[in-house]
PDB file of C-alpha atoms in Angstrom:
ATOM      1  CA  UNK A   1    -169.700  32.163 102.285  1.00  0.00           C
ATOM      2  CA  UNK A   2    -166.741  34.344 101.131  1.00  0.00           C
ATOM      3  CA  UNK A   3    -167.634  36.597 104.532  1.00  0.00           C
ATOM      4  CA  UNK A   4    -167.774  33.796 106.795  1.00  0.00           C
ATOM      5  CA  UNK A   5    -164.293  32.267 105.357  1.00  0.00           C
ATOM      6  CA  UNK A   6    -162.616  35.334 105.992  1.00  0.00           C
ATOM      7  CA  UNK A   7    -163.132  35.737 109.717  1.00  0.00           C
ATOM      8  CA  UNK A   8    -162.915  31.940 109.726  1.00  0.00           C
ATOM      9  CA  UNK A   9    -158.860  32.900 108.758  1.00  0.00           C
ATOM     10  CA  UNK A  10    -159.539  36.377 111.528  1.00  0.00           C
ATOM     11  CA  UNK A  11    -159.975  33.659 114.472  1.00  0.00           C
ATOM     12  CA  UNK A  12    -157.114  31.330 113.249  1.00  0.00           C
ATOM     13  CA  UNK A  13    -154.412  34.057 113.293  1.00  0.00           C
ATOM     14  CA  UNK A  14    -155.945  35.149 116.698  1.00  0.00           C
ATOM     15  CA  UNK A  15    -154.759  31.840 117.693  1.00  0.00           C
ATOM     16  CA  UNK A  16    -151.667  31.074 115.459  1.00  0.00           C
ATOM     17  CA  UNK A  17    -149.324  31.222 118.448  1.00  0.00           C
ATOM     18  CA  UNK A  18    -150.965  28.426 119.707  1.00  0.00           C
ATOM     19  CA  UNK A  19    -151.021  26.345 116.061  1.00  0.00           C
ATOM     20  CA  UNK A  20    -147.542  27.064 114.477  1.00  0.00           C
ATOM     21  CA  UNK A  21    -144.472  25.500 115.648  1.00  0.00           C
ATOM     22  CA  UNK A  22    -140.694  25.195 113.998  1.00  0.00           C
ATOM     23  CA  UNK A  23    -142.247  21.626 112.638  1.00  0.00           C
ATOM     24  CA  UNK A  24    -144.574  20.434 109.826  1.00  0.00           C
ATOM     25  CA  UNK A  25    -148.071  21.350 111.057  1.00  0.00           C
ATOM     26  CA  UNK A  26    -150.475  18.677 110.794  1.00  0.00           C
ATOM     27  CA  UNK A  27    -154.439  20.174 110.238  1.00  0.00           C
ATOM     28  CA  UNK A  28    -157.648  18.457 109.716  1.00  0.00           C
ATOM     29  CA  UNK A  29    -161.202  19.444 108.327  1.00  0.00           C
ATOM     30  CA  UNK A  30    -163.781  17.095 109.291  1.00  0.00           C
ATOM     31  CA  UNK A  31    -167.145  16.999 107.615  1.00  0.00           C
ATOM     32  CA  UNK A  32    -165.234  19.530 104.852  1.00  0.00           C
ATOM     33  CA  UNK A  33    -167.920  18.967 102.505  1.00  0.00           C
ATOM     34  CA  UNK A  34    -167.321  21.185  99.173  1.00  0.00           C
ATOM     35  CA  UNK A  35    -164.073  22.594 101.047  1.00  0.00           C
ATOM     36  CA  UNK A  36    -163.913  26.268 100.837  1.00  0.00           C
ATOM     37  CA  UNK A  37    -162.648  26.434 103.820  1.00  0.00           C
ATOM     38  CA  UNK A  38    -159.770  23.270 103.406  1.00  0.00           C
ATOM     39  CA  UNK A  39    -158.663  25.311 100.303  1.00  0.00           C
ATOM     40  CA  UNK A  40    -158.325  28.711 102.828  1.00  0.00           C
ATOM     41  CA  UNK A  41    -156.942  27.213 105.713  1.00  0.00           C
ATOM     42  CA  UNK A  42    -154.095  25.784 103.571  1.00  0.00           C
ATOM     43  CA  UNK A  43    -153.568  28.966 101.932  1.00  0.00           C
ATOM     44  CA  UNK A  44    -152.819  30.441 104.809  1.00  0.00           C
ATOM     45  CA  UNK A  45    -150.826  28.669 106.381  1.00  0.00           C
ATOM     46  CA  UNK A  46    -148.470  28.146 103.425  1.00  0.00           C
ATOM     47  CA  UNK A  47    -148.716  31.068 101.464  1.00  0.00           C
ATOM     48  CA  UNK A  48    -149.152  33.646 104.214  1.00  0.00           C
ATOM     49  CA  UNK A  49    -147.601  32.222 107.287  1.00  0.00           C
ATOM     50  CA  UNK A  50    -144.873  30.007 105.092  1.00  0.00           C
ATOM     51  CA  UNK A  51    -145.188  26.805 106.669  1.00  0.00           C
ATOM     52  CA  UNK A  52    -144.645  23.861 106.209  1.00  0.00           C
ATOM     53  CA  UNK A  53    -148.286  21.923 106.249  1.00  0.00           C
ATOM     54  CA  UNK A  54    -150.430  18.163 105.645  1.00  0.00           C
ATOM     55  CA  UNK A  55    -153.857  18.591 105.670  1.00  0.00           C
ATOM     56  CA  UNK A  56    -155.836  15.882 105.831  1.00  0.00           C
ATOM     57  CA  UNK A  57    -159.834  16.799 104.892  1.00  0.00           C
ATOM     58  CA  UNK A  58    -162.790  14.120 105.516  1.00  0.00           C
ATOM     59  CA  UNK A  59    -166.057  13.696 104.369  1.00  0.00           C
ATOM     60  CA  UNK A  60    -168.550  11.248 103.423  1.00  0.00           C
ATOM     61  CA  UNK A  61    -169.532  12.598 100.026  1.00  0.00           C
ATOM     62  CA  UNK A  62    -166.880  10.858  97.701  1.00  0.00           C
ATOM     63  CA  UNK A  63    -168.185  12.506  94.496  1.00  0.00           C
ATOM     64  CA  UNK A  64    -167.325  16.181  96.252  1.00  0.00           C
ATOM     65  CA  UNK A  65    -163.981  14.784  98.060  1.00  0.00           C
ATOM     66  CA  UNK A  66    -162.962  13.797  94.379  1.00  0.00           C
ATOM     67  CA  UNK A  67    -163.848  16.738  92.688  1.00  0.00           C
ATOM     68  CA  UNK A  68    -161.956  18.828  95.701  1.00  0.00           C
ATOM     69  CA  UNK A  69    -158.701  16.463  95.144  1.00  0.00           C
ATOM     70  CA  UNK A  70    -158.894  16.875  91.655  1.00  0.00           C
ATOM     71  CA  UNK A  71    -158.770  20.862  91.986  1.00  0.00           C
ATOM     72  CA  UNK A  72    -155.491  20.650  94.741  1.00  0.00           C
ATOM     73  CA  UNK A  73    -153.878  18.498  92.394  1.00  0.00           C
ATOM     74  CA  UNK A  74    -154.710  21.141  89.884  1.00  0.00           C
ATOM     75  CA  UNK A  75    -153.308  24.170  91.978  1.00  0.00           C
ATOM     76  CA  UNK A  76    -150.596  21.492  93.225  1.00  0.00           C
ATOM     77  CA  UNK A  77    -151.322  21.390  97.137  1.00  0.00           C
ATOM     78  CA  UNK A  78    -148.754  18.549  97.668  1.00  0.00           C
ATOM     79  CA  UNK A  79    -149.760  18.638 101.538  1.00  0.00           C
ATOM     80  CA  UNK A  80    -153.821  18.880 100.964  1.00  0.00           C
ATOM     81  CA  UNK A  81    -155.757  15.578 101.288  1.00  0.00           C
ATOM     82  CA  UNK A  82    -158.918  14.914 100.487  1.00  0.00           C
ATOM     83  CA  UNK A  83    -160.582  11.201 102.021  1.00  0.00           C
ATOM     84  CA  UNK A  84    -163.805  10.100 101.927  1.00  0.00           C
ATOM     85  CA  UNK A  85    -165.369   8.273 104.341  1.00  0.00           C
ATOM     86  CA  UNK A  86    -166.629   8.062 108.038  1.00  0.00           C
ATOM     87  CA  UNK A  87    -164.382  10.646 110.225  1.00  0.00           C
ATOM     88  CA  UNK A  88    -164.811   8.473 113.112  1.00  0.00           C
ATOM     89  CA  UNK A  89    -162.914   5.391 111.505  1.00  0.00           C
ATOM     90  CA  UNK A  90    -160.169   8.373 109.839  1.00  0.00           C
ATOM     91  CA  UNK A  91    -156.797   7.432 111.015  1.00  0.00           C
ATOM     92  CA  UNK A  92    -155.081  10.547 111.992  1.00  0.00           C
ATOM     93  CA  UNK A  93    -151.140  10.494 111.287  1.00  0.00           C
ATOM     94  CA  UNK A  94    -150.385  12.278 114.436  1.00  0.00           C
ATOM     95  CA  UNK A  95    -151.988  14.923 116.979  1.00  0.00           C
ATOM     96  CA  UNK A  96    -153.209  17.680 115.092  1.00  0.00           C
ATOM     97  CA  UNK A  97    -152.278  21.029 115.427  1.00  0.00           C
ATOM     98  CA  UNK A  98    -155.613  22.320 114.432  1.00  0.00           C
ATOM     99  CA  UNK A  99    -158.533  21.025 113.857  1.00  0.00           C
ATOM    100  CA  UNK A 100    -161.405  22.994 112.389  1.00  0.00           C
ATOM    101  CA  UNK A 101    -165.145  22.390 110.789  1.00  0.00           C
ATOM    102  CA  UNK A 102    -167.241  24.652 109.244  1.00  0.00           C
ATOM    103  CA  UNK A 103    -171.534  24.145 109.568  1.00  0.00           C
ATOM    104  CA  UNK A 104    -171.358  20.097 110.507  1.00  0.00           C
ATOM    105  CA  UNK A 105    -175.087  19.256 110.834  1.00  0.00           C
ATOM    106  CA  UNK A 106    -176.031  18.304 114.008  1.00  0.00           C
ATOM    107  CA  UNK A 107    -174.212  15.628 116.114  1.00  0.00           C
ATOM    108  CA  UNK A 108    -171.875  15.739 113.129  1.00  0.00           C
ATOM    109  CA  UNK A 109    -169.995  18.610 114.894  1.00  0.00           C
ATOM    110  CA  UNK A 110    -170.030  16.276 118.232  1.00  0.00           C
ATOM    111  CA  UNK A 111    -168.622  13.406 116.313  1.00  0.00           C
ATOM    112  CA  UNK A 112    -165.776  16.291 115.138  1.00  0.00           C
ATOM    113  CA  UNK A 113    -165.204  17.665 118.409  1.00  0.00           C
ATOM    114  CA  UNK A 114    -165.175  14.219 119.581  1.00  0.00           C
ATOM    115  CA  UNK A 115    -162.319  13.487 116.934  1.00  0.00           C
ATOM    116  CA  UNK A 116    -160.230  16.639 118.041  1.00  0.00           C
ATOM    117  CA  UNK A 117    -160.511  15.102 121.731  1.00  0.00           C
ATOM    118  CA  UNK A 118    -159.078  11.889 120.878  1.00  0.00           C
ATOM    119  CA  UNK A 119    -156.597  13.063 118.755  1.00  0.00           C
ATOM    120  CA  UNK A 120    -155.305  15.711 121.292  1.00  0.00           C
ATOM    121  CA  UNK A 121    -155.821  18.365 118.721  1.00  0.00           C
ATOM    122  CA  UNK A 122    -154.018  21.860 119.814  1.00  0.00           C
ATOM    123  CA  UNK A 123    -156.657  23.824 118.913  1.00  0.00           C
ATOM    124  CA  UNK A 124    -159.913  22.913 117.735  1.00  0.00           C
ATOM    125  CA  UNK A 125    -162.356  25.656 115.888  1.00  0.00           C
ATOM    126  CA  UNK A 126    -165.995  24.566 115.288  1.00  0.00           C
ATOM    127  CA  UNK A 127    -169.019  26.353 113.448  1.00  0.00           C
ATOM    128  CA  UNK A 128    -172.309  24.449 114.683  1.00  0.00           C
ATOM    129  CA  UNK A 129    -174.983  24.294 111.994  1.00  0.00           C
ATOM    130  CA  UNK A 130    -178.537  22.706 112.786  1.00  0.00           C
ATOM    131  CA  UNK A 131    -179.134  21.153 116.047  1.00  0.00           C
ATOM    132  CA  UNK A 132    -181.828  18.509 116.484  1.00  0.00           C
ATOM    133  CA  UNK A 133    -180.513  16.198 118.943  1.00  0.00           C
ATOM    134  CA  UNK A 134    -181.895  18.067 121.693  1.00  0.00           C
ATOM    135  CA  UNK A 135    -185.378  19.080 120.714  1.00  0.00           C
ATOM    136  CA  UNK A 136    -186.142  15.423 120.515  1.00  0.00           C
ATOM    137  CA  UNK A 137    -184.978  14.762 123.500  1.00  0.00           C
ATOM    138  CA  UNK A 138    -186.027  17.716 126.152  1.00  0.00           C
ATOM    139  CA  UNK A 139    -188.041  16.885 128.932  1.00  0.00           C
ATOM    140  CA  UNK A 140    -187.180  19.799 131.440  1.00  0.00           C
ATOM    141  CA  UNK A 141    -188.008  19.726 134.825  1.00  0.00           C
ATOM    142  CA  UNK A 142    -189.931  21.583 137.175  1.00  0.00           C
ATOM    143  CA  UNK A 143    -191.330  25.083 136.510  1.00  0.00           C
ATOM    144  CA  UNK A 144    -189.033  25.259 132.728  1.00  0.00           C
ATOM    145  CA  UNK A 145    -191.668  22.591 130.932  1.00  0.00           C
ATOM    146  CA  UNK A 146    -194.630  24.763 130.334  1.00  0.00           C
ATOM    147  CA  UNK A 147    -193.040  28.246 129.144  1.00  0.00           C
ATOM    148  CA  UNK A 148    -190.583  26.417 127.142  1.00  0.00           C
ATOM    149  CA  UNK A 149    -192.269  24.080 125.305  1.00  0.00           C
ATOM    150  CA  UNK A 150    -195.101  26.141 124.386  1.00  0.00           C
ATOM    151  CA  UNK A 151    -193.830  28.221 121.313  1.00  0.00           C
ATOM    152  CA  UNK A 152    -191.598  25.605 119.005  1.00  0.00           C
ATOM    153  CA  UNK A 153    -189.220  28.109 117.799  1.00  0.00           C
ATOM    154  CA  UNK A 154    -188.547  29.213 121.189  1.00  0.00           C
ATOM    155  CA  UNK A 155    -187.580  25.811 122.514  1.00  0.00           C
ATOM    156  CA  UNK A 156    -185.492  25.298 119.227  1.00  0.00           C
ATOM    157  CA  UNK A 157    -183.941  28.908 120.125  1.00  0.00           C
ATOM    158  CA  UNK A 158    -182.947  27.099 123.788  1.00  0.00           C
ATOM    159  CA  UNK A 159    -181.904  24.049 122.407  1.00  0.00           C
ATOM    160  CA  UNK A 160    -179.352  25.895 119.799  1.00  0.00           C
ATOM    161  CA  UNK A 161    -177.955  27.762 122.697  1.00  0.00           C
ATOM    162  CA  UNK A 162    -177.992  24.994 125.408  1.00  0.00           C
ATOM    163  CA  UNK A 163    -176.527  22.449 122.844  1.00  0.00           C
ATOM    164  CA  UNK A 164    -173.537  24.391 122.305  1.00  0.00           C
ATOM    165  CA  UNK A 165    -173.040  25.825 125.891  1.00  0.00           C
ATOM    166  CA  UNK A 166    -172.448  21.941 126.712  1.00  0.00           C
ATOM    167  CA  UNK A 167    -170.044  21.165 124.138  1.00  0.00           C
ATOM    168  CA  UNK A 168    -167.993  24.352 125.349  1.00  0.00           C
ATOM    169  CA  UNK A 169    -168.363  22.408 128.849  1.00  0.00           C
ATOM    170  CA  UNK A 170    -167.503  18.876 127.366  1.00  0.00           C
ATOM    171  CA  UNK A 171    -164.401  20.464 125.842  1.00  0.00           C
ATOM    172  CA  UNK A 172    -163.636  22.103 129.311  1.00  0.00           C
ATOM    173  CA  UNK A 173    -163.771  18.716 131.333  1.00  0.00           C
ATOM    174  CA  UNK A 174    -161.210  17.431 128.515  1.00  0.00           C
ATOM    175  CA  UNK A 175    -158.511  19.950 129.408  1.00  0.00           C
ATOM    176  CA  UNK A 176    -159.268  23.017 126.772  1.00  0.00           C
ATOM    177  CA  UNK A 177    -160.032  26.715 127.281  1.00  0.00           C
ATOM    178  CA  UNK A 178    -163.187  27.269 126.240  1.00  0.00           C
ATOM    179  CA  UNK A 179    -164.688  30.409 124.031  1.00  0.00           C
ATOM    180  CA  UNK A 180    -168.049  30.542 122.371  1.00  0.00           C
ATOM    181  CA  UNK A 181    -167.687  32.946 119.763  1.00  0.00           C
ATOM    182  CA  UNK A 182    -169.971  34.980 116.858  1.00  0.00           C
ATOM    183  CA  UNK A 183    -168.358  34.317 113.646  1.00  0.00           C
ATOM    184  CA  UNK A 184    -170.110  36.717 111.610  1.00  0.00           C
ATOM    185  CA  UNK A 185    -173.209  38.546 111.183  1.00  0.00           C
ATOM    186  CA  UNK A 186    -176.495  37.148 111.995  1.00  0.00           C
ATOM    187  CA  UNK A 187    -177.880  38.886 108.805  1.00  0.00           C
ATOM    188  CA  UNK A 188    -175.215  37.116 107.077  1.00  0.00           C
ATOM    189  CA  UNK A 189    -176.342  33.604 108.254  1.00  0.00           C
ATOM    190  CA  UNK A 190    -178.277  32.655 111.608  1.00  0.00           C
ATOM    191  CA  UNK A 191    -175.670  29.506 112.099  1.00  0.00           C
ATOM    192  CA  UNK A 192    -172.819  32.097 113.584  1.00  0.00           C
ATOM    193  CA  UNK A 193    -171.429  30.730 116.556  1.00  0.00           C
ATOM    194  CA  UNK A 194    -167.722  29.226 116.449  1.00  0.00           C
ATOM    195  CA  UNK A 195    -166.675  27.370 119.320  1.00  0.00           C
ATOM    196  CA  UNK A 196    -162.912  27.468 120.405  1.00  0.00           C
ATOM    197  CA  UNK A 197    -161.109  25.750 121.878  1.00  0.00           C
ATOM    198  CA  UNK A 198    -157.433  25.619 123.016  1.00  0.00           C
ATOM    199  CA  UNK A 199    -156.034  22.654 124.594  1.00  0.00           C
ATOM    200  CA  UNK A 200    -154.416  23.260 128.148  1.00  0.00           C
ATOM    201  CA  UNK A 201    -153.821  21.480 131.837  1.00  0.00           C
ATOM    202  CA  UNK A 202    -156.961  21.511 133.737  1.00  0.00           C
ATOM    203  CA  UNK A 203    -156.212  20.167 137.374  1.00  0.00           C
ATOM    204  CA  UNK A 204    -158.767  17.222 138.461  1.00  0.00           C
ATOM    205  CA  UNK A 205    -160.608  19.070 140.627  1.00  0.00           C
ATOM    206  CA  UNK A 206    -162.077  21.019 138.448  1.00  0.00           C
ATOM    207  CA  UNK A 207    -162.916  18.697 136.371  1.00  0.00           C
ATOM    208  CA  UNK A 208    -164.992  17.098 138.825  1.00  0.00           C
ATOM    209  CA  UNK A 209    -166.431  20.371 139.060  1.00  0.00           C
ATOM    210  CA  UNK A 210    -166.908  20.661 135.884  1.00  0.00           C
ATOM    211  CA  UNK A 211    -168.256  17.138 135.270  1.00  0.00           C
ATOM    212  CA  UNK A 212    -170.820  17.724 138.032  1.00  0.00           C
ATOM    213  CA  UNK A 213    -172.214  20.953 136.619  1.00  0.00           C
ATOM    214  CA  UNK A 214    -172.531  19.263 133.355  1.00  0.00           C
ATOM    215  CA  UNK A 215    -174.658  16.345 134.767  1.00  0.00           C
ATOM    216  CA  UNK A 216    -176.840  18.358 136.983  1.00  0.00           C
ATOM    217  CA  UNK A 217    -177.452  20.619 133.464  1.00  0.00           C
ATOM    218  CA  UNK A 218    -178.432  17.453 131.605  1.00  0.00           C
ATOM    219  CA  UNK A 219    -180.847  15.976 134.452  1.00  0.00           C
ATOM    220  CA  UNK A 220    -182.871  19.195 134.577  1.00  0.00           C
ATOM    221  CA  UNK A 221    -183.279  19.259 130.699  1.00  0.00           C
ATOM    222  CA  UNK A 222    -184.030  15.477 130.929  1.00  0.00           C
ATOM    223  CA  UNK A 223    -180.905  14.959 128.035  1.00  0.00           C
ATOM    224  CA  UNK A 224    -178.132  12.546 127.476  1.00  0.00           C
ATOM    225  CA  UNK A 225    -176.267  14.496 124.687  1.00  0.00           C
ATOM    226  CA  UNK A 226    -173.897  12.458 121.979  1.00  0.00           C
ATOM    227  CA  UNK A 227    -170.442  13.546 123.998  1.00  0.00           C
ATOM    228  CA  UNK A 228    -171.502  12.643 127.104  1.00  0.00           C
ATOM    229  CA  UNK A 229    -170.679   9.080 126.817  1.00  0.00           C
ATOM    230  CA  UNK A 230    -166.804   8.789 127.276  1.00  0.00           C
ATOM    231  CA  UNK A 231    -166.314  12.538 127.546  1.00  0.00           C
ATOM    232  CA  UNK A 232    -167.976  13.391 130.551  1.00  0.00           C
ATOM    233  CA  UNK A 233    -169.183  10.161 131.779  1.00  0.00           C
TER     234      UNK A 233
END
């Protein structure tokens, strides 16, 4: 965990010029769970970089979101929040100017990139952790069914891969550039792809492209993914 922290903080300050401004930054964790990463993030960014920072963190686990409160308080993190509850109902106090999660289980990490859309988050910086949506849904088309649905962990191996390389494309169509990156060794932990994404001006064409590629992708796996509904559609 300590590893995958620390190039968690590598990939922020790849991006800082794109997070810190001359004002208060405003940063979210959704899905924080036992907050390792809250606790780092804020470090950072007030220790290191000497900003000014509220960080709001959400999960649904109130026991752990009280503990993790308790422990700020402790350390006396004036601008760290912890809130339990639903992230979809969270209220955020403004658009962030980073939003990050670190192993939300399946269409958890849709429902945060979903939040960092609506928010018009700056930056948003994802770790995927299991993804199950798609294997119950896969019905490919044509020549794919047979070879892939033969050998289970081979379709789950697709499904990881395919899962994220639409949420890259969901974040596309809603105006950010797009990376897909490995945040630390496989041997460390399998779940080690971070998706990034920085929030730019796409022109409308291609996000009609982009829309277009993203339903053609979906009819030929025979999916309708979580975001697709008022991100793509």
């Amino acid at each position: 965990k300590f590893r995958q922290i620390t190039r968690f903080l590598e990939i922020i300050a790849d991006v800082e010029s794109n997070i810190i401004t001359d004002n208060e930054l405003y940063i979210l964790d959704l899905c924080c769970g036992k907050s390792y990463l809250s606790f780092a993030v804020y470090y950072y960014f007030t220790v290191i970089r000497n900003c000014k920072v509220t960080m709001d963190c959400v999960d649904l686990k109130k026991d752990v979101i009280e503990y993790c409160g308790s422990v700020a308080e402790k350390l006396n993190y004036e601008g760290l929040h912890f809130i339990a509850g639903d992230i979809r109902d969270f209220p955020v106090r403004r658009k962030p100017d980073l939003t990050v999660s670190l192993h939300a289980c399946d269409i958890a990490t849709d429902i945060v990139l979903a939040k960092g859309i609506d928010s018009g988050s700056r930056v948003i910086l994802s770790t995927p952790c299991c993804h199950h949506e798609m294997m119950h849904q896969l019905k490919p088309t044509g020549a794919f069914t047979d070879f892939l649905l033969e050998h289970s962990i081979l379709k789950q191996k697709l499904c990881d891969a395919a899962t994220d390389a639409l949420r890259c494309k969901v974040l596309e169509i809603n105006g950010y550039d797009v990376t897909a990156l490995e945040l630390i060794d496989p041997e460390e932990t399998p779940k080690n792809v971070l998706i990034r994404g920085i929030k730019r001006n796409t022109s409308n064409s291609k996000i009609e492209k982009l829309k277009a590629e993203y339903t053609e992708i979906c009819e030929i796996l025979g999916i309708h993914p979580y975001l697709s509904d008022g991100y793509v559609n």
